[in-house]
JSON list of C-alpha atoms and ligand atoms in Angstrom, two decimals:
[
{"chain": "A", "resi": 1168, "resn": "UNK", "atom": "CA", "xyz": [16.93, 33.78, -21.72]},
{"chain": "A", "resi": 1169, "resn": "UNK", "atom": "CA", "xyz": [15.10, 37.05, -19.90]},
{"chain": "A", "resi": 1170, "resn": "UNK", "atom": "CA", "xyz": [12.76, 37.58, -17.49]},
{"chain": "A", "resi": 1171, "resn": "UNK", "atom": "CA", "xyz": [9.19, 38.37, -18.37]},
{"chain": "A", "resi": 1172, "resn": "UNK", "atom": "CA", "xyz": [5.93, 38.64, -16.47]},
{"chain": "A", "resi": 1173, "resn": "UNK", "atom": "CA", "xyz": [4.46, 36.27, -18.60]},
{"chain": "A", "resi": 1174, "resn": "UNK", "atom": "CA", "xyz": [6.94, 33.67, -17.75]},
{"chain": "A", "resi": 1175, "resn": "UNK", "atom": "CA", "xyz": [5.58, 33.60, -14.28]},
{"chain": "A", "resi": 1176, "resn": "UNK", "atom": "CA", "xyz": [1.83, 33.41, -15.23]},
{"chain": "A", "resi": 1177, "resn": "UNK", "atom": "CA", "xyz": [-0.04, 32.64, -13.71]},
{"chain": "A", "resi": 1178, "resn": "UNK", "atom": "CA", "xyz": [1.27, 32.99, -10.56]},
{"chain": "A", "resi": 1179, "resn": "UNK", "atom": "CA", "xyz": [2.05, 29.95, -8.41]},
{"chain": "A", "resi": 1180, "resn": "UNK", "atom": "CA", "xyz": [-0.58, 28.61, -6.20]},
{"chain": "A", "resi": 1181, "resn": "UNK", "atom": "CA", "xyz": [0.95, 26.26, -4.56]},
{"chain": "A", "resi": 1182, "resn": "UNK", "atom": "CA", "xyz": [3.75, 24.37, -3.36]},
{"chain": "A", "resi": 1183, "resn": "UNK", "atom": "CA", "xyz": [5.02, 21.57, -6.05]},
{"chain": "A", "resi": 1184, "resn": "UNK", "atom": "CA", "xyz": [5.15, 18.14, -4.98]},
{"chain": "A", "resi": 1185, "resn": "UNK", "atom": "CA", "xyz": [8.11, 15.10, -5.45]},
{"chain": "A", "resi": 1186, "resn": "UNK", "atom": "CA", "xyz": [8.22, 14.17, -7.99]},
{"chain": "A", "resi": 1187, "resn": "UNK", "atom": "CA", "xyz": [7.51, 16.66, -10.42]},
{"chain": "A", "resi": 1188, "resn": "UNK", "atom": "CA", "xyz": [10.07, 17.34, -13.01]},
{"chain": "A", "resi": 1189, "resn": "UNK", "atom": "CA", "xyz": [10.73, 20.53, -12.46]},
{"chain": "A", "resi": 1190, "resn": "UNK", "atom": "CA", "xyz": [12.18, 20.07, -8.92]},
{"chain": "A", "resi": 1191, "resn": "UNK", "atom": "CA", "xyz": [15.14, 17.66, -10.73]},
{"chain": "A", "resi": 1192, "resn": "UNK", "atom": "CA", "xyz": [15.53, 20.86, -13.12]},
{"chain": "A", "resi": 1193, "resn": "UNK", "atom": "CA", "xyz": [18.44, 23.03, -12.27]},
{"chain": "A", "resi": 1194, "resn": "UNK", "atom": "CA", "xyz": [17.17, 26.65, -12.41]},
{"chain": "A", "resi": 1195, "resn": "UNK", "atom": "CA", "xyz": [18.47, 29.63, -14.49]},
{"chain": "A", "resi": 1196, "resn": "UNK", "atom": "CA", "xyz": [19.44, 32.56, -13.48]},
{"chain": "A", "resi": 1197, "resn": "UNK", "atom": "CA", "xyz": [17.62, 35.66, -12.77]},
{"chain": "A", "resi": 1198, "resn": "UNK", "atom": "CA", "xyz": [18.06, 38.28, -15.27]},
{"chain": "A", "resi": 1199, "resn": "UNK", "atom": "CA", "xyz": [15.90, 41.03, -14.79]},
{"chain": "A", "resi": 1200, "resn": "UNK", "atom": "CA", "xyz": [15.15, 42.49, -11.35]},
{"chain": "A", "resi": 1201, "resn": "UNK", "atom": "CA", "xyz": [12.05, 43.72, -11.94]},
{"chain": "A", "resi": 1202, "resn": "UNK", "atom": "CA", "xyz": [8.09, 43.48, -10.43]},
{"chain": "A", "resi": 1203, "resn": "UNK", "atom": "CA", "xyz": [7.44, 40.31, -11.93]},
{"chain": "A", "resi": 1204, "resn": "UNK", "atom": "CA", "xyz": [10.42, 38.89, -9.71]},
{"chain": "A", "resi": 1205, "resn": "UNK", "atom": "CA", "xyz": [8.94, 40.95, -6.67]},
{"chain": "A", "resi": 1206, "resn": "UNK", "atom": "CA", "xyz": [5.84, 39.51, -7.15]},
{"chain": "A", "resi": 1207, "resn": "UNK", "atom": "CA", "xyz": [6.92, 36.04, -7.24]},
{"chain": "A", "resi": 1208, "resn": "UNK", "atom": "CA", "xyz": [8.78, 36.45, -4.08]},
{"chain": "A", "resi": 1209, "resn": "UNK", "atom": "CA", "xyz": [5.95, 37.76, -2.06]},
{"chain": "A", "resi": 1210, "resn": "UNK", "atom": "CA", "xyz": [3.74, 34.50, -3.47]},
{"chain": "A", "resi": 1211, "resn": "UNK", "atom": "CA", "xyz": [6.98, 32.49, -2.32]},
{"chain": "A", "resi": 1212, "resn": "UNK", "atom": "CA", "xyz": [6.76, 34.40, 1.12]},
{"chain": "A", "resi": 1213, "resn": "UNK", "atom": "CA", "xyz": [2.89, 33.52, 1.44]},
{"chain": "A", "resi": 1214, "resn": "UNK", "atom": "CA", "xyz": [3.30, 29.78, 0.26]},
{"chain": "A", "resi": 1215, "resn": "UNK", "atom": "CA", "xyz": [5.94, 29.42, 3.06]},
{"chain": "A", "resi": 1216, "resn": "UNK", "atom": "CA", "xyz": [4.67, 31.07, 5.56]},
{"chain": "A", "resi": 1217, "resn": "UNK", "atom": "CA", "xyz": [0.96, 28.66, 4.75]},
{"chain": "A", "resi": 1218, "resn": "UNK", "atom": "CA", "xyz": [2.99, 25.27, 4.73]},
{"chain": "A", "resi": 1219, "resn": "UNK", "atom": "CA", "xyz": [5.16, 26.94, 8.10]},
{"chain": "A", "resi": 1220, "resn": "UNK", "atom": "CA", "xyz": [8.75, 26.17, 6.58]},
{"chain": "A", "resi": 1221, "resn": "UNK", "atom": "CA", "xyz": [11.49, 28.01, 6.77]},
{"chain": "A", "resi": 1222, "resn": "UNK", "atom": "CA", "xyz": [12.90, 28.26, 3.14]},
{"chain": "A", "resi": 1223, "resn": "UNK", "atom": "CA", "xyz": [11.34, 27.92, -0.40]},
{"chain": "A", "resi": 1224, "resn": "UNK", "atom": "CA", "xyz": [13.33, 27.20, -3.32]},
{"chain": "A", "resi": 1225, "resn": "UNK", "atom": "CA", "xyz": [11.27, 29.29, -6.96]},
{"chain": "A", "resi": 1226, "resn": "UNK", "atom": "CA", "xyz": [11.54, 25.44, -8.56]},
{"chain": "A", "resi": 1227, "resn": "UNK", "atom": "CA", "xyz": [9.29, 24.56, -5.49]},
{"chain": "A", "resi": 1228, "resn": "UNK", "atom": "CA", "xyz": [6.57, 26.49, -6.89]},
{"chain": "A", "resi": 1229, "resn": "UNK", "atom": "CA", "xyz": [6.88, 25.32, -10.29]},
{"chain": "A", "resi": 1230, "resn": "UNK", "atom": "CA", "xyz": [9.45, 28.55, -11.68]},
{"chain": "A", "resi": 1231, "resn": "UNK", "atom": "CA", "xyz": [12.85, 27.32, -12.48]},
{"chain": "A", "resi": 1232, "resn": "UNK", "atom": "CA", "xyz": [14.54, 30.50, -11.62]},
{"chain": "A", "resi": 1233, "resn": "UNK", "atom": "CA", "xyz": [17.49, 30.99, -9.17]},
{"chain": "A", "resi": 1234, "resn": "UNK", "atom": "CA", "xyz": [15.60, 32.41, -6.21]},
{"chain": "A", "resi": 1235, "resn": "UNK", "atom": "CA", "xyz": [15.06, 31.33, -2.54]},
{"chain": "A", "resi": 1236, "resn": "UNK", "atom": "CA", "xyz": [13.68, 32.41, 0.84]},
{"chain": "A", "resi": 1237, "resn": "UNK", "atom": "CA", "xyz": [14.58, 31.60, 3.91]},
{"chain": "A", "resi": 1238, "resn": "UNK", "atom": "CA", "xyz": [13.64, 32.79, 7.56]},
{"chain": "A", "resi": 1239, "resn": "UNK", "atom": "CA", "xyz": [16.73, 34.11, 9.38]},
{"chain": "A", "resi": 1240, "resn": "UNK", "atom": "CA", "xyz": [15.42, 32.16, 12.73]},
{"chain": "A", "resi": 1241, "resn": "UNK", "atom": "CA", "xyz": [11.85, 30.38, 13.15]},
{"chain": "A", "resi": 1242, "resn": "UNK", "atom": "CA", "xyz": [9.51, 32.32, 14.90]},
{"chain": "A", "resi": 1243, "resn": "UNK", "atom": "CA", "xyz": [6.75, 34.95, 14.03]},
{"chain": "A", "resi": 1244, "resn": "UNK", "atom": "CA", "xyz": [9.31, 38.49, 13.98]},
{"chain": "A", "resi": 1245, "resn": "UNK", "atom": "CA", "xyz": [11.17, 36.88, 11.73]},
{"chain": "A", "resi": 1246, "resn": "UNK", "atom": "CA", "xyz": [11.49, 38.28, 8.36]},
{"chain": "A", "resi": 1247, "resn": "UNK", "atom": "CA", "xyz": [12.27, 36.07, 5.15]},
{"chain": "A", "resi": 1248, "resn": "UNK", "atom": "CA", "xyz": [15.92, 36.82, 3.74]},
{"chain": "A", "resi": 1249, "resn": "UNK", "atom": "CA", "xyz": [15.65, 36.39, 0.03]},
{"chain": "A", "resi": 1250, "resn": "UNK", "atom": "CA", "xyz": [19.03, 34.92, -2.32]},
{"chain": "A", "resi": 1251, "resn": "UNK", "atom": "CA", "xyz": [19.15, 35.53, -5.68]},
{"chain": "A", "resi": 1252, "resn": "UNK", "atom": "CA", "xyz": [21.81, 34.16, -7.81]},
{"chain": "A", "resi": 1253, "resn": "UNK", "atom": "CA", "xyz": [23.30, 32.81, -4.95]},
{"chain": "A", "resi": 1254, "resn": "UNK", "atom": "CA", "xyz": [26.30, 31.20, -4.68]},
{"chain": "A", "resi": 1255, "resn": "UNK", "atom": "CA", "xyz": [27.78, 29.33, -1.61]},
{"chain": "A", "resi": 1256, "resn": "UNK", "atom": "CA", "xyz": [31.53, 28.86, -0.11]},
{"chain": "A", "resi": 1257, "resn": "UNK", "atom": "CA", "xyz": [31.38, 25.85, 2.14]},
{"chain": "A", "resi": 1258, "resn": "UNK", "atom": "CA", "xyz": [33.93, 25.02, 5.36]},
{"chain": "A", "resi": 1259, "resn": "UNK", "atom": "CA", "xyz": [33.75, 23.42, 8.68]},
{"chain": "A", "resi": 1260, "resn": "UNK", "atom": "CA", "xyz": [33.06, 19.94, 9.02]},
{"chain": "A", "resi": 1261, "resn": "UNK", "atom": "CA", "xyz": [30.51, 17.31, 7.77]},
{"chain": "A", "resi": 1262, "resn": "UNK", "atom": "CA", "xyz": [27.63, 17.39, 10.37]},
{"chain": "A", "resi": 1263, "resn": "UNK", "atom": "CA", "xyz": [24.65, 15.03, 10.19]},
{"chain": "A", "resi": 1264, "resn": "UNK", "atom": "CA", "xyz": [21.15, 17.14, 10.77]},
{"chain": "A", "resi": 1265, "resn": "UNK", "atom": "CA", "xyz": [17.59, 15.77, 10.42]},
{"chain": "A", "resi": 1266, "resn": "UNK", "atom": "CA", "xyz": [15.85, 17.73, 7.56]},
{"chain": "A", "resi": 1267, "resn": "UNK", "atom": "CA", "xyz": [12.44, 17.73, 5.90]},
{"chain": "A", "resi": 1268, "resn": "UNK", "atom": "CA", "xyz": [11.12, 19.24, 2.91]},
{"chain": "A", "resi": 1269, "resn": "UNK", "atom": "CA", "xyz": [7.53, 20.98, 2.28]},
{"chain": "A", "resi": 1270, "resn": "UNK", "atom": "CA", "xyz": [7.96, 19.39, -1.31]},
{"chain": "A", "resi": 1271, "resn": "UNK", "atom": "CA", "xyz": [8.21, 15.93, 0.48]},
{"chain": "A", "resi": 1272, "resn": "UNK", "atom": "CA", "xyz": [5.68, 16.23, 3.36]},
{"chain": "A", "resi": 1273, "resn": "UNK", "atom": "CA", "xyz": [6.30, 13.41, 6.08]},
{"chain": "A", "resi": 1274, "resn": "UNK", "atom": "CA", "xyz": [9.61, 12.49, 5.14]},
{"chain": "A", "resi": 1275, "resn": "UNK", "atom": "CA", "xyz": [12.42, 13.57, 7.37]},
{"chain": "A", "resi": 1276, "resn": "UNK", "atom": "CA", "xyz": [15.88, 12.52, 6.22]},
{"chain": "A", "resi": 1277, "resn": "UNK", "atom": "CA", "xyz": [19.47, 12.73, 7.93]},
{"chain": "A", "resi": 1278, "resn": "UNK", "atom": "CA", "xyz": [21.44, 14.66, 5.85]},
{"chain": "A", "resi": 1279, "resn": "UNK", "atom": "CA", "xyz": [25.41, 15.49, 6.57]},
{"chain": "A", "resi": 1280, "resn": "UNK", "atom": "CA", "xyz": [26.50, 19.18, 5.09]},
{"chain": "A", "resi": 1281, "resn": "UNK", "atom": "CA", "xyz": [29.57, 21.34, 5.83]},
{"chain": "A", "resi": 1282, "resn": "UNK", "atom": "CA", "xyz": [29.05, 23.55, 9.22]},
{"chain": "A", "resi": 1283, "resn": "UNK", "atom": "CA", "xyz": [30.42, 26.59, 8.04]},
{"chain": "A", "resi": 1284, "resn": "UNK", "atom": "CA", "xyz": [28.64, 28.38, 4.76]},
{"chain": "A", "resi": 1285, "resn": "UNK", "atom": "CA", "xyz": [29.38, 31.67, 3.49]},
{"chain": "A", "resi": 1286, "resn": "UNK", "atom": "CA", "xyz": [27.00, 32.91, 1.04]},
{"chain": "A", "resi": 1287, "resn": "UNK", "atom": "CA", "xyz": [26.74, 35.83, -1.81]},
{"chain": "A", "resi": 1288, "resn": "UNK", "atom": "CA", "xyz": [23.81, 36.60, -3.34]},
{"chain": "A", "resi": 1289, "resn": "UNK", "atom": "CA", "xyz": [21.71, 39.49, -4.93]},
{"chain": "A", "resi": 1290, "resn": "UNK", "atom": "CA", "xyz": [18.76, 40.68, -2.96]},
{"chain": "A", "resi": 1291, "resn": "UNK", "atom": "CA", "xyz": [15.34, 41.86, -5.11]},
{"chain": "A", "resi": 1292, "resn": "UNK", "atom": "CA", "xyz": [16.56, 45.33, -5.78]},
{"chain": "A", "resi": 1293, "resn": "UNK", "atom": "CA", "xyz": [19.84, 43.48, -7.33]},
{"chain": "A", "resi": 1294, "resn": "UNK", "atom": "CA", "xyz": [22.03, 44.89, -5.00]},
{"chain": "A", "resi": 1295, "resn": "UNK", "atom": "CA", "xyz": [25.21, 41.94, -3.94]},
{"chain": "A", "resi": 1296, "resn": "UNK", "atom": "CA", "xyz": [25.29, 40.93, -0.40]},
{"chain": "A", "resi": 1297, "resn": "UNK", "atom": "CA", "xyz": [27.05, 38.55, 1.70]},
{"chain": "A", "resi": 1298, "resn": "UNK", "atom": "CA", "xyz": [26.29, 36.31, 5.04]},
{"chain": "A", "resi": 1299, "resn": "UNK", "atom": "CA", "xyz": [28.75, 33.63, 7.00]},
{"chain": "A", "resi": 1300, "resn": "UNK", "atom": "CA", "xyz": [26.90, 31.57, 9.11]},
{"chain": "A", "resi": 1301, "resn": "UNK", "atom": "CA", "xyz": [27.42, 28.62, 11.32]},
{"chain": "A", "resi": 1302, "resn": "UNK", "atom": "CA", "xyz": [24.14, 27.42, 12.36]},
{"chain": "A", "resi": 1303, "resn": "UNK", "atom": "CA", "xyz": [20.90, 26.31, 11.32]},
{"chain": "A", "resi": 1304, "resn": "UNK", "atom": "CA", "xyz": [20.60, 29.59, 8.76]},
{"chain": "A", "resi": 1305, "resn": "UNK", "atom": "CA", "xyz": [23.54, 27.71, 6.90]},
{"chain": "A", "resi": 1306, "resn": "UNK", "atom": "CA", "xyz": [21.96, 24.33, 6.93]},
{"chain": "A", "resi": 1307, "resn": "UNK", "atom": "CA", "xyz": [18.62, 26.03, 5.41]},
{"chain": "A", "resi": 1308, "resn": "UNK", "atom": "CA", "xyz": [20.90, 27.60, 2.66]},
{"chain": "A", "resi": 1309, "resn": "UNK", "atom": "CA", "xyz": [22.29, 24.22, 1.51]},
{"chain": "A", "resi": 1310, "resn": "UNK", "atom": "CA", "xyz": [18.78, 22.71, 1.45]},
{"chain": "A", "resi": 1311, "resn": "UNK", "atom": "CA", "xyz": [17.46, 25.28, -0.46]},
{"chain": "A", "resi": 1312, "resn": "UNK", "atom": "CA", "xyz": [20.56, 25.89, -3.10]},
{"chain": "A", "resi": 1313, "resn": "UNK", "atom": "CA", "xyz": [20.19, 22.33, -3.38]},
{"chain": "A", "resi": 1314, "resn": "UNK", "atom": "CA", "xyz": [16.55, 22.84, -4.95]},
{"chain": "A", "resi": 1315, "resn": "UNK", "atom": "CA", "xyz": [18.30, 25.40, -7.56]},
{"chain": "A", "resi": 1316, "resn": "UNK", "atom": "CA", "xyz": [20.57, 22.23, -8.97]},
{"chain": "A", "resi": 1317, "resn": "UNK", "atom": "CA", "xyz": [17.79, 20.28, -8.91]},
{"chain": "A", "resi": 1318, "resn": "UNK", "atom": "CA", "xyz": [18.71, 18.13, -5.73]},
{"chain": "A", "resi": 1319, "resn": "UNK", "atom": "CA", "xyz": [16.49, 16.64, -3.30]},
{"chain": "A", "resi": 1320, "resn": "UNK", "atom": "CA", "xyz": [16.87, 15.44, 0.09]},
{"chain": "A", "resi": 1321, "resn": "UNK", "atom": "CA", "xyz": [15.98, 12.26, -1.67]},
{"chain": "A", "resi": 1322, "resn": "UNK", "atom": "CA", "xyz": [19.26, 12.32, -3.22]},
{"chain": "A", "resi": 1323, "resn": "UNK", "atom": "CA", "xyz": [20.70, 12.52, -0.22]},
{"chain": "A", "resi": 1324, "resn": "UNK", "atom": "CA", "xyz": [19.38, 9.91, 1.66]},
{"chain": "A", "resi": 1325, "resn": "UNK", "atom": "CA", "xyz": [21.62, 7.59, 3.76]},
{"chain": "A", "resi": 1326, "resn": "UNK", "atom": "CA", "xyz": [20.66, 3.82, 2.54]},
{"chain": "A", "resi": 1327, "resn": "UNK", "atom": "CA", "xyz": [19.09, 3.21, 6.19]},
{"chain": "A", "resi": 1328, "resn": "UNK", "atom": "CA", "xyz": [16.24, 6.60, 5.37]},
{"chain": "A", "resi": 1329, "resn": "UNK", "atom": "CA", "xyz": [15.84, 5.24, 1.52]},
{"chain": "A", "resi": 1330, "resn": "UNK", "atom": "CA", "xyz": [14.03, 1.47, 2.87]},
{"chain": "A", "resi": 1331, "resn": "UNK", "atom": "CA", "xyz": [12.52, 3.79, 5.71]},
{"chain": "A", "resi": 1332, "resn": "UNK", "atom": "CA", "xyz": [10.97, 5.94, 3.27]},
{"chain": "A", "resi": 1333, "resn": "UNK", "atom": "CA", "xyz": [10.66, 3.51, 0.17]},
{"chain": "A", "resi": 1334, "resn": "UNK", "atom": "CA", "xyz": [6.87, 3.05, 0.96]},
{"chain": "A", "resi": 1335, "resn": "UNK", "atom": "CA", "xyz": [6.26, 6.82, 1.19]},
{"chain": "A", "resi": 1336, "resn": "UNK", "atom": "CA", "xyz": [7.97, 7.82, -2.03]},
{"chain": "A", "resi": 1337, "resn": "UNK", "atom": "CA", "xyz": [6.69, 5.25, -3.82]},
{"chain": "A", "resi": 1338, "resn": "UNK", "atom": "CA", "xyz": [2.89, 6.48, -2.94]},
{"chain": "A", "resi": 1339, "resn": "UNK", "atom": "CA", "xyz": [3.70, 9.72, -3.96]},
{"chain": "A", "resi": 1340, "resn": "UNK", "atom": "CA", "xyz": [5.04, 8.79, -7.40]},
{"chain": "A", "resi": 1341, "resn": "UNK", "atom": "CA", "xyz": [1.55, 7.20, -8.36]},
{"chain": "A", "resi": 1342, "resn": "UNK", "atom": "CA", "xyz": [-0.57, 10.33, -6.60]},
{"chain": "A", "resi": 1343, "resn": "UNK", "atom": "CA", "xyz": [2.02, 12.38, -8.88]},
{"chain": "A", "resi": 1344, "resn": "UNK", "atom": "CA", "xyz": [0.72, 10.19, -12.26]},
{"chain": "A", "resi": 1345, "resn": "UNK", "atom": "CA", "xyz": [-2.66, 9.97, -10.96]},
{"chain": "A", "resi": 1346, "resn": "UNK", "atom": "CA", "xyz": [-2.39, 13.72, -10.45]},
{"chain": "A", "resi": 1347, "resn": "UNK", "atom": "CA", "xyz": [-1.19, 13.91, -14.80]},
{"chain": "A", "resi": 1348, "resn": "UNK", "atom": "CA", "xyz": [-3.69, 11.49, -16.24]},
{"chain": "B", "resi": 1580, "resn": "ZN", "atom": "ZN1", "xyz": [13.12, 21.44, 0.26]}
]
């Protein structure tokens, strides 16, 4: 498969909603580093930046391509790191962290994830980088590789936050078919 402008026309003008298909879609990989992938990623920058997360995940706005953004810390200086291709090494130990998604509005979930993530990645000029972190950076790169397999915090849900949230989800599946008819 290759990268093409077209494939990312028009470009995406918002933030896709559970639960749309192409969120339980693993992505492929990015192919072609080229202005149609910059592009995308400064639309990915804006859509975040709107809906004030911290990462965004390319399935999130409907392209099924191996990309994500996140913000090194919240806060208005910060500037959005972006992974391409990424690929994680995980350590440490299982810690349990409250985490929402902007896919999933008013749902908050505990999730458990390794502490310790060490990360490689191309950056939008295709050069290889790497980052080890230990902190809430590495918890936002697990959420949002997640999105790239096609995994939801959904998924991940303890069975104490699925009945807390059955109501919710449920609601959302019917806007979502409501939404296609
Ligand atoms: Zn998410």
């Amino acid at each position: 498969m290759t990268d093409s402008a077209a494939e990312f026309e028009p470009p995406p003008t918002r933030i896709v909603l559970y639960p749309d298909p192409v969120l339980a879609r693993p992505a492929s990989p990015v192919t072609a580093f080229d202005d149609a992938v910059h592009a995308l990623v400064e639309r990915m920058i804006e859509l975040m930046r709107g809906a004030e997360g911290v990462g965004l995940a390319a399935p999130q706005v409907g392209v099924s391509r191996r990309i994500f953004i996140a913000e090194p810390e919240p806060g208005p200086e910060s500037v959005p790191v972006v992974f391409i291709n990424p690929e994680l090494e995980l350590g440490g130990t299982l810690e349990p962290f409250e985490e929402g998604c902007l896919s999933i509005p008013e749902v908050r979930v505990m999730v458990r994830r390794p502490s310790v993530v060490k990360i490689r990645a191309f950056d939008l000029d295709g050069h290889a980088f790497e980052l080890e972190d230990d902190d809430f950076p590495a918890r936002v790169w697990q959420h949002e590789f997640d999105h790239l397999e096609g995994v939801l915090i959904t998924d991940r849900m303890s069975p104490r936050d699925r009945l807390a949230h059955r109501k919710r989800l449920k609601g959302m599946r019917e806007d979502f078919e409501d939404a296609g008819r």
